[in-house]
CSV table of C-alpha atoms and ligand atoms in Angstrom, one decimal:
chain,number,residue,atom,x,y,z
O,9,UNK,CA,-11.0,16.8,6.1
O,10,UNK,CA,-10.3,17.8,2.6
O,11,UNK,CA,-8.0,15.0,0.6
O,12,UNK,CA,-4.7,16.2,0.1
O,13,UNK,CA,-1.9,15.2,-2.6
O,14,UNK,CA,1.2,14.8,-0.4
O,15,UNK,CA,5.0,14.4,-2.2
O,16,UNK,CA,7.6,12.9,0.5
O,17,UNK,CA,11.2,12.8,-0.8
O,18,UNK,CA,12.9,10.5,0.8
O,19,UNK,CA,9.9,8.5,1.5
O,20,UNK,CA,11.1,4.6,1.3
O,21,UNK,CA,13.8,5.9,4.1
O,22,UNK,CA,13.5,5.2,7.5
O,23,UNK,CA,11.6,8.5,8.7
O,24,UNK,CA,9.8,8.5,5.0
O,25,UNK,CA,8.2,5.7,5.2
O,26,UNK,CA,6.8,5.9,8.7
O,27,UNK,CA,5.8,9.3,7.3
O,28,UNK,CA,3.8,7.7,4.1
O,29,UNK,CA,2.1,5.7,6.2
O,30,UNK,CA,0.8,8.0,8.2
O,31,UNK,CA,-0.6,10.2,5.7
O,32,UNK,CA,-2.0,7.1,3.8
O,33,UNK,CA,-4.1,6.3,7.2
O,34,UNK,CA,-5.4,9.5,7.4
O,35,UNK,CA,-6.8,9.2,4.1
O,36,UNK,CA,-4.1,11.4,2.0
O,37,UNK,CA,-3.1,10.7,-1.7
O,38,UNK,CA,0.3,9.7,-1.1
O,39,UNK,CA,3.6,10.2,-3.7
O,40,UNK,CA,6.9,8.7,-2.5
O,41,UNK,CA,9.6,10.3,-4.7
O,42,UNK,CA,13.1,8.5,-3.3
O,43,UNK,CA,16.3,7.8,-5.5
O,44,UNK,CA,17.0,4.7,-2.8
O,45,UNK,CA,20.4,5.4,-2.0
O,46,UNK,CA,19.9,4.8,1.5
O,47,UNK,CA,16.5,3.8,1.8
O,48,UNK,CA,15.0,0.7,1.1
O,49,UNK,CA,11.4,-0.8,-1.0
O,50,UNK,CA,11.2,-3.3,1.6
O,51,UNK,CA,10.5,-0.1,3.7
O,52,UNK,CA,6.9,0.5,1.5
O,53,UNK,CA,6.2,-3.1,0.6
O,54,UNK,CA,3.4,-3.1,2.6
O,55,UNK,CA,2.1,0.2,1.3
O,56,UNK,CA,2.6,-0.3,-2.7
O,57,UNK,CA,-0.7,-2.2,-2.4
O,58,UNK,CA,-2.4,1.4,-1.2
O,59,UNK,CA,-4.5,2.9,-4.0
O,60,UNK,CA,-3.2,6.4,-3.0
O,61,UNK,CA,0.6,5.3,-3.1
O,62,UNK,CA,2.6,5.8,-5.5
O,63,UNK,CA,5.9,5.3,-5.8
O,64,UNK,CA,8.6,7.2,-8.4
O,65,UNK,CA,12.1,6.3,-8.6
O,66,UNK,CA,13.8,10.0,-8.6
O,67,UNK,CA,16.6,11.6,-7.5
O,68,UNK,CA,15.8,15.5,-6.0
O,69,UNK,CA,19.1,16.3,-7.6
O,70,UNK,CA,17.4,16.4,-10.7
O,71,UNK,CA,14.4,18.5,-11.7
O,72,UNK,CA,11.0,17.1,-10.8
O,73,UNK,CA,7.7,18.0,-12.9
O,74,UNK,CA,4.4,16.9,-11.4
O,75,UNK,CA,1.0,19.2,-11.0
O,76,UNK,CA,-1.8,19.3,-8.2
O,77,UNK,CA,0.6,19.1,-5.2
O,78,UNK,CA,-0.8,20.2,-2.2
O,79,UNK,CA,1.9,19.7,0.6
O,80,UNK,CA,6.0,18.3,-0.1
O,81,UNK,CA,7.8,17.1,3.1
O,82,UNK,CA,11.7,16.9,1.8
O,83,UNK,CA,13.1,14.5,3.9
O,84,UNK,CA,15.4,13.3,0.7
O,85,UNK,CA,19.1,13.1,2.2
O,86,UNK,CA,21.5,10.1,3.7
O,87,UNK,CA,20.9,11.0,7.3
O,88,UNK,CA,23.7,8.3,9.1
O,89,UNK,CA,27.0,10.0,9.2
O,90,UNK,CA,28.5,6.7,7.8
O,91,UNK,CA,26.2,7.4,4.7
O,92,UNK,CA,26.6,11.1,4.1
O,93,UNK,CA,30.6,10.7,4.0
O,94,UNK,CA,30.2,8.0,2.0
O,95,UNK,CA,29.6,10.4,-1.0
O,96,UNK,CA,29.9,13.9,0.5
O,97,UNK,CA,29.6,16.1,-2.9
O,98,UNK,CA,26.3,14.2,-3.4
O,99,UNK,CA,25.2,15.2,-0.1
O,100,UNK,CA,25.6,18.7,-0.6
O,101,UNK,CA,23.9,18.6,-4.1
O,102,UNK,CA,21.0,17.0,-2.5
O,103,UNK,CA,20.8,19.8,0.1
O,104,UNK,CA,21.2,22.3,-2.1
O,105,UNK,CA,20.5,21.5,-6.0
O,106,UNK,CA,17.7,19.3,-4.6
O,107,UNK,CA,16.2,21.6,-2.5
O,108,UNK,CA,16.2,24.0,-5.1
O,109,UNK,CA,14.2,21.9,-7.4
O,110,UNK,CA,11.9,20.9,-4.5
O,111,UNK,CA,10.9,24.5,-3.2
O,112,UNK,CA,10.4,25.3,-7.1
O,113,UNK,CA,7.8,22.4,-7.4
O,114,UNK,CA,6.8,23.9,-4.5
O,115,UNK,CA,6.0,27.1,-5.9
O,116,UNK,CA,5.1,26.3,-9.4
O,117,UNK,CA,2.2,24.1,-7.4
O,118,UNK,CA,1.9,27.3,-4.5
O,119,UNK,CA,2.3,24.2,-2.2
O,120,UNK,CA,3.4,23.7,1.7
O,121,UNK,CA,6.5,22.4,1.8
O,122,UNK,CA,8.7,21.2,4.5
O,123,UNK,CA,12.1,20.9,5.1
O,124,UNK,CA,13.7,18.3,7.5
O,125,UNK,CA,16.4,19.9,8.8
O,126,UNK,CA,18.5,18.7,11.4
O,127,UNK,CA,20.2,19.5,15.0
O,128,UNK,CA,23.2,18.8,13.6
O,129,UNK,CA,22.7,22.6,12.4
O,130,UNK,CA,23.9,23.4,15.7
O,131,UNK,CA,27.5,21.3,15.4
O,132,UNK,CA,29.3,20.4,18.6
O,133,UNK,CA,26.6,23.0,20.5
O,134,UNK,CA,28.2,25.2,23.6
O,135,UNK,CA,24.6,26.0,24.8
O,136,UNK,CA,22.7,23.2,26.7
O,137,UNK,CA,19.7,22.5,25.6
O,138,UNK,CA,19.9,23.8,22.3
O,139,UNK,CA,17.1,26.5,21.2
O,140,UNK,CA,16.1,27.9,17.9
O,141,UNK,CA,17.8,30.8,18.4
O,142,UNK,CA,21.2,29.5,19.0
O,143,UNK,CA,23.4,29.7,16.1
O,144,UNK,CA,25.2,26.7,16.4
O,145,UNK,CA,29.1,26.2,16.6
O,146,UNK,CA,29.7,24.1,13.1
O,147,UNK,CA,32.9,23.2,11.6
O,148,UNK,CA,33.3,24.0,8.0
O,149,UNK,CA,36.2,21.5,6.8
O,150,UNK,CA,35.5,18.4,8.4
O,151,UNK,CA,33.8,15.0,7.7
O,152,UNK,CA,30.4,16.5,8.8
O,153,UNK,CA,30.3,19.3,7.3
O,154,UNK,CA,29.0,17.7,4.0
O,155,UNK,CA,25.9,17.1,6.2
O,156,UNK,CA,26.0,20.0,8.2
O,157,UNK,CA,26.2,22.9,6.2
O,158,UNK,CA,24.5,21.2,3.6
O,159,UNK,CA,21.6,21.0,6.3
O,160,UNK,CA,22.2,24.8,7.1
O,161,UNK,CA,22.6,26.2,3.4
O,162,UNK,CA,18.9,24.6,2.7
O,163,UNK,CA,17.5,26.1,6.0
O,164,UNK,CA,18.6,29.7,4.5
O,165,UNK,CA,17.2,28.6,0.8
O,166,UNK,CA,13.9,27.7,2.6
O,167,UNK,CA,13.8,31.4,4.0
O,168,UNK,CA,14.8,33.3,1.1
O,169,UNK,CA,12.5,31.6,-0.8
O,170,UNK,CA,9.6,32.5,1.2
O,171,UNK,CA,11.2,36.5,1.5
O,172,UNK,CA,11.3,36.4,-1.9
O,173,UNK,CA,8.8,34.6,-3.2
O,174,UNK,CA,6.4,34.3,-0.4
O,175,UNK,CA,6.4,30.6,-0.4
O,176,UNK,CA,4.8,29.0,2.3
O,177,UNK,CA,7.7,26.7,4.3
O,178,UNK,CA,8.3,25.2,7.4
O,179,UNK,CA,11.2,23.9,8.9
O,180,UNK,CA,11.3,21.3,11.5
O,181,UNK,CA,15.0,20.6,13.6
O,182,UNK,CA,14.5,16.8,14.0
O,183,UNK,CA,17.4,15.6,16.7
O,184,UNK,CA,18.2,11.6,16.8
O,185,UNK,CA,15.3,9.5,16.0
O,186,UNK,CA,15.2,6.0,16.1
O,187,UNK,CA,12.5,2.9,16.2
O,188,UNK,CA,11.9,0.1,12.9
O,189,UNK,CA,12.7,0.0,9.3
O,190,UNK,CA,16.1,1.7,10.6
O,191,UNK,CA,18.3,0.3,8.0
O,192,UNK,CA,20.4,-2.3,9.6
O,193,UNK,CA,23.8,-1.0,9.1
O,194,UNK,CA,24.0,2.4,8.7
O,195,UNK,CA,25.9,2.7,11.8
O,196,UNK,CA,23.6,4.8,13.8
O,197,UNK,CA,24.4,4.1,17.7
O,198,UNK,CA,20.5,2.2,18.6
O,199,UNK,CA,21.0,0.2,16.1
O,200,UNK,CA,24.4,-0.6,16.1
O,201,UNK,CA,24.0,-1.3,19.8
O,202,UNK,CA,21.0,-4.0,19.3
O,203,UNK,CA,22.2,-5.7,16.5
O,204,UNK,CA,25.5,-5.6,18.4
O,205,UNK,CA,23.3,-7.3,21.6
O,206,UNK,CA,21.3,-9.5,19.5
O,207,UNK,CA,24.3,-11.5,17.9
O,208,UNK,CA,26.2,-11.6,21.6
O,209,UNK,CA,29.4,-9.5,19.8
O,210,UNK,CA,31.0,-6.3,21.2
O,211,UNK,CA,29.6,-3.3,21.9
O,212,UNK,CA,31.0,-0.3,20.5
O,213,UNK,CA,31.1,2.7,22.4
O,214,UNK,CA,33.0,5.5,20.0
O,215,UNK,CA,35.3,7.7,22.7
O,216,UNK,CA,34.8,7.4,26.7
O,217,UNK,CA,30.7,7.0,26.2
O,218,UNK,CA,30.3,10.6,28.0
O,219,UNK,CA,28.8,12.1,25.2
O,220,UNK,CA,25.5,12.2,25.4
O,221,UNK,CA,22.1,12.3,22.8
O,222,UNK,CA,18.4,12.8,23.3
O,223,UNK,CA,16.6,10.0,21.3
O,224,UNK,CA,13.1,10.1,19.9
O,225,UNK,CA,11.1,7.5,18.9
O,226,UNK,CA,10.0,7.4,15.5
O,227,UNK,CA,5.9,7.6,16.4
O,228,UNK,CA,6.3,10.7,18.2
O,229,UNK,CA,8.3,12.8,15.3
O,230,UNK,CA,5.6,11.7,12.8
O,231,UNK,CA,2.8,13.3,14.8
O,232,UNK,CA,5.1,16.6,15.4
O,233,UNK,CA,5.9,16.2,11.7
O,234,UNK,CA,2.0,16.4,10.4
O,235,UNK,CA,1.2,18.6,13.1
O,236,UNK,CA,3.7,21.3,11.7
O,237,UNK,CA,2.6,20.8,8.4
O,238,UNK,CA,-0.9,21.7,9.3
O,239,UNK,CA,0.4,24.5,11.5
O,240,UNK,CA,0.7,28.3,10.9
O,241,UNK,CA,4.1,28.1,12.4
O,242,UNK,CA,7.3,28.9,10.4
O,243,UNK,CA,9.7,27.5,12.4
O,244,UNK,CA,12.0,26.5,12.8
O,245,UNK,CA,11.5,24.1,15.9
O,246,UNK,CA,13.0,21.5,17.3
O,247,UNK,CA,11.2,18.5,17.4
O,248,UNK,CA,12.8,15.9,19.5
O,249,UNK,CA,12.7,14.6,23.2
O,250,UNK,CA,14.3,16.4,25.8
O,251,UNK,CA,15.8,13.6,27.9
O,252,UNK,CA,19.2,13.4,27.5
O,253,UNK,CA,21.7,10.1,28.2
O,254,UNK,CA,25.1,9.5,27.6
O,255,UNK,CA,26.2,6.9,25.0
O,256,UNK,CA,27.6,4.3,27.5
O,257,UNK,CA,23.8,4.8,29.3
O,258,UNK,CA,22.4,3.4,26.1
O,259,UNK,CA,24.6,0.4,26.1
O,260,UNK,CA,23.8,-0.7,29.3
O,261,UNK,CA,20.1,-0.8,28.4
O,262,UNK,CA,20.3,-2.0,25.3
O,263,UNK,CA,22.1,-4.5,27.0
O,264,UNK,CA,20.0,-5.4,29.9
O,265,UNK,CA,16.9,-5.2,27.4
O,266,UNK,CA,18.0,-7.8,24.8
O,267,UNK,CA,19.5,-10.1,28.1
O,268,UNK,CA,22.7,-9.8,26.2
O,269,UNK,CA,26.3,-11.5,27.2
O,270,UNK,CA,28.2,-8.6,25.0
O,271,UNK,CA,30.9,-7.5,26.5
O,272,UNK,CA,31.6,-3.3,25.8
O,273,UNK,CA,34.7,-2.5,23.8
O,274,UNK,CA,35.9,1.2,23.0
O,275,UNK,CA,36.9,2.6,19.7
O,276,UNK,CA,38.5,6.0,19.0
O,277,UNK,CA,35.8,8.8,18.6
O,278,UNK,CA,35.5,10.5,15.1
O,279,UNK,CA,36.4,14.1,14.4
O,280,UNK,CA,33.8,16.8,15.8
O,281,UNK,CA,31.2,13.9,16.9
O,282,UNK,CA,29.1,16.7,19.5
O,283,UNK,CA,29.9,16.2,22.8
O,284,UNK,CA,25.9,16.8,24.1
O,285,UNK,CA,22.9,17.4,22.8
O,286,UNK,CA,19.7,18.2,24.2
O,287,UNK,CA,16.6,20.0,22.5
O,288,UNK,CA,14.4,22.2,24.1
O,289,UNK,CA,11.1,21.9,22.8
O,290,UNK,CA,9.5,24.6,24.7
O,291,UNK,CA,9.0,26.3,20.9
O,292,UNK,CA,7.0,23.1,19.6
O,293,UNK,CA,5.0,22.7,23.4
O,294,UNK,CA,3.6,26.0,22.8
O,295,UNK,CA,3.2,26.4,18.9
O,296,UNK,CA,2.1,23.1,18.3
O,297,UNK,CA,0.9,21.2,21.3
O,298,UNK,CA,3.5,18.7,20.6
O,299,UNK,CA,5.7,17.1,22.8
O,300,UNK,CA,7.0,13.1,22.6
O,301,UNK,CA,5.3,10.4,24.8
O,302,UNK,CA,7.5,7.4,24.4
O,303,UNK,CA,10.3,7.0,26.6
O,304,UNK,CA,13.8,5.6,26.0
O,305,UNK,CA,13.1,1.7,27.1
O,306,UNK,CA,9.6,1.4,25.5
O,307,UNK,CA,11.0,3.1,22.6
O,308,UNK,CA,13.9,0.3,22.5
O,309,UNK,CA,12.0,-2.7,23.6
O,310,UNK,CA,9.8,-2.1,20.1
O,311,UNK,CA,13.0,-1.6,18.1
O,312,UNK,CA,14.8,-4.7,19.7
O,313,UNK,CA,11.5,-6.5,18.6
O,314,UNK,CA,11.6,-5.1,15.2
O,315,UNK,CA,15.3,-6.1,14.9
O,316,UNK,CA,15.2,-9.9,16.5
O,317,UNK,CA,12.7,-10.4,13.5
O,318,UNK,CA,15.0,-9.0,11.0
O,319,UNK,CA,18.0,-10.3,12.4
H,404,LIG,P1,17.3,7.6,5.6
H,404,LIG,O1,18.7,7.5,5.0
H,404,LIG,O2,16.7,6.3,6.1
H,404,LIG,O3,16.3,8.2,4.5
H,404,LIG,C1,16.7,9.1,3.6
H,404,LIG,C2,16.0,8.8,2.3
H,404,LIG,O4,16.3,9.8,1.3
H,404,LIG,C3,16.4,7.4,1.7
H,404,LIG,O5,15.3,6.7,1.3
H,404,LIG,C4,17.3,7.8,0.5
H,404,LIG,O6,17.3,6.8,-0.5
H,404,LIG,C5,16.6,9.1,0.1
H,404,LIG,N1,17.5,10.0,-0.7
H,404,LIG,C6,18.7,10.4,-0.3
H,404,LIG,N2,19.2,11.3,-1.3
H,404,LIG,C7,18.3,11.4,-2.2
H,404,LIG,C8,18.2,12.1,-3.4
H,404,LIG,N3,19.2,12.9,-3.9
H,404,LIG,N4,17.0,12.0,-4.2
H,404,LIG,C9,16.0,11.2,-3.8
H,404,LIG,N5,16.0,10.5,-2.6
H,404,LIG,C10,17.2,10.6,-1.9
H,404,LIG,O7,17.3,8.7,6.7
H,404,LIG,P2,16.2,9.1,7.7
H,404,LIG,O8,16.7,8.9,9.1
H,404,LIG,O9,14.9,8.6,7.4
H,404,LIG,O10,16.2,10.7,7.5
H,404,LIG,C11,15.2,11.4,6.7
H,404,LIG,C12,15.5,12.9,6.8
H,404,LIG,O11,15.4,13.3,8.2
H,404,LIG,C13,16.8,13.3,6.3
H,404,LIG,O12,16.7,14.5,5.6
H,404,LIG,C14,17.6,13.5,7.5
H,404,LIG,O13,18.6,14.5,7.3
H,404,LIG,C15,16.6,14.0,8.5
H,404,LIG,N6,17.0,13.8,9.9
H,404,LIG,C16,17.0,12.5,10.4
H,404,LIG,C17,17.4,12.3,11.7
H,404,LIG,C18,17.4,10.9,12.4
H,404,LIG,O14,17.7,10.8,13.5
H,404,LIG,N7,16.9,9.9,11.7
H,404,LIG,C19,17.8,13.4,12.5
H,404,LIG,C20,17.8,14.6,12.0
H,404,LIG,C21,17.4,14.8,10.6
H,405,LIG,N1,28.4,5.8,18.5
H,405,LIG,C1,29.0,4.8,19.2
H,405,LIG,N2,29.1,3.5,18.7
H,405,LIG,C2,28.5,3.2,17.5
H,405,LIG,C3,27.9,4.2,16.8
H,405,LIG,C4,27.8,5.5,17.3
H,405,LIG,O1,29.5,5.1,20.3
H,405,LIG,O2,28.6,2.0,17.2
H,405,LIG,C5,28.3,7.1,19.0
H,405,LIG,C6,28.8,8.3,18.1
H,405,LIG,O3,30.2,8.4,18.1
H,405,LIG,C7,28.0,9.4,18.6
H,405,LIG,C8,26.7,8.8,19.1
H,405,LIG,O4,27.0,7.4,19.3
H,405,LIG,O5,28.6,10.0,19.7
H,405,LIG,C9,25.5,8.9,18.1
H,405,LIG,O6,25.9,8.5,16.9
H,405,LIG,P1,25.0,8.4,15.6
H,405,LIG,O7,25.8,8.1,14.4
H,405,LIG,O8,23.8,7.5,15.9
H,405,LIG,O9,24.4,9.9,15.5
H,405,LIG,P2,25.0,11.4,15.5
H,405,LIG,O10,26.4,11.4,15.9
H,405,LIG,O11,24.7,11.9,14.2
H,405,LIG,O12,24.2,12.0,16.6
């Protein structure tokens, strides 16, 4: 296998830096370009002591000037909807100022590059599962949207730079992902819910708990991640696992997993939080040979490991 010079944005992040390592293993020359908003250097630690890391503090929201790239994954972007509202206008720049810049690298070095879009593309969906084709039913003025059409406007700058200038993209749907070096309070639900268990305080379910996710664990999006990369395929595709639970399902695991005396409280729900979600990956089963292999309580038994030693 030929060496390859690999840019991740977003790489000391949760996703990144799973990603980094990764391509460090397989023997990749590895640059981690993150502004650290949301991520963290405690994520890379561990992989600063690689020859073939790098890391460069950066922000995608400004120009970026760097030869002999071979392949960009742009996974730059606050992903936890407490984080992207935090500072929406910043989250749109970043989808769209800093995608620009990325896909221009991109084509000054006639590199791959990815984008790590999102199913939150397809809003509060009315089609179960959701498919690539579906359109999506996104609302435009609310607390999402930052995130959502932000997510949406660089799926369509990824496309009309490859009709225009032939680049060669790939865009990759990634629905709720989860496992270690989640940042602790970001308010995602999994680990929200085990930190919640591990301390014996109240679980919060958001609404009734009927609304349901699909969760993926973090190993099994970075090998549909490199495997897209390598691919022929366009996209986009949905990379995420198909088995769907509702929100009050996960506490009661997480629950019974960390032997936890919580007790479950319920909070209001926030604006145009989707009612269900479910992928189907039938698009990445046949175009990659991908599919997930971890399910839900392995998956959180090696998250509620990761978070008792961080607790
Ligand atoms: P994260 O917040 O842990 O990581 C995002 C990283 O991007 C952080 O390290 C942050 O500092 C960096 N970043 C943000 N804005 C930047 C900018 N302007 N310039 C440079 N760096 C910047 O989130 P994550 O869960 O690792 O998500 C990574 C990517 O995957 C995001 O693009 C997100 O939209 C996408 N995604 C994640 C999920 C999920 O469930 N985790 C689901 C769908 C899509
Ligand atoms: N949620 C919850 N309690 C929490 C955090 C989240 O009930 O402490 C709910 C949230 O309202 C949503 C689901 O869990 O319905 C997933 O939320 P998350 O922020 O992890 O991801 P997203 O909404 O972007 O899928």
């Amino acid at each position: 296998m030929k060496i390859k010079n690999i840019l991740v944005t977003g790489g000391a992040g949760f996703i990144g830096s799973h990603l980094c390592k990764s391509l460090l293993e397989l023997g990749h020359y590895v640059i981690c370009l993150d502004n650290l908003i949301t991520g963290s250097i405690s994520n890379i630690q561990d992989l600063k002591r690689d020859n073939n890391f790098e890391f460069v503090k950066h922000d995608i929201t400004e120009p970026y000037f760097r030869d002999n790239i071979d392949q960009i994954y742009n996974l730059a972007c606050p992903a936890s909807p407490l984080h992207y509202q935090y500072n929406p206008i910043k989250t749109i720049k970043t989808c769209t100022i800093g995608v620009i810049n990325m896909l221009g690298l991109a084509k000054k070095n006639n590199a791959k590059i990815l984008q790590a879009s999102t199913s939150e593309v397809y809003g509060d969906p009315k089609v179960h599962p959701q498919k690539e084709d579906y359109n999506g039913n996104v609302n435009m003025l609310g607390f999402r949207s930052c995130y959502d059409e932000g997510k949406r406007c660089a799926e369509t700058l990824f496309m009309d730079y490859k009709r225009e200038h032939n680049l060669n993209i790939k865009i990759v749907r990634i629905f709720n992902t989860y496992g270690p070096n989640m940042t602790k309070n970001d308010g995602r639900v999994v680990s929200n819910f085990i930190l919640q268990a591990l301390n014996n305080r109240n679980i919060t379910i958001y609404g009734d708990g009927s609304q349901t996710r699909s969760f993926q664990f973090i190993d099994d999006l970075i090998v549909g991640l490199i495997k897209m990369m390598n691919s022929d395929f366009v996209g986009p595709v949905n990379l995420g696992n198909s088995a769907e639970f509702s929100i009050k399902n996960l506490a009661n695991k997480v629950i019974k997993l960390t032997n936890s005396s919580s007790d479950i409280i319920f909070k209001e729900l926030p604006e145009d939080d989707p009612k269900r979600r479910r992928p189907d990956i039938s698009l990445a089963i046949s175009k990659l040979g991908w599919a997930p292999k971890t399910e839900l309580e392995t998956g959180l038994r090696k998250t509620i490991n990761y978070f008792s030693k961080e607790n």
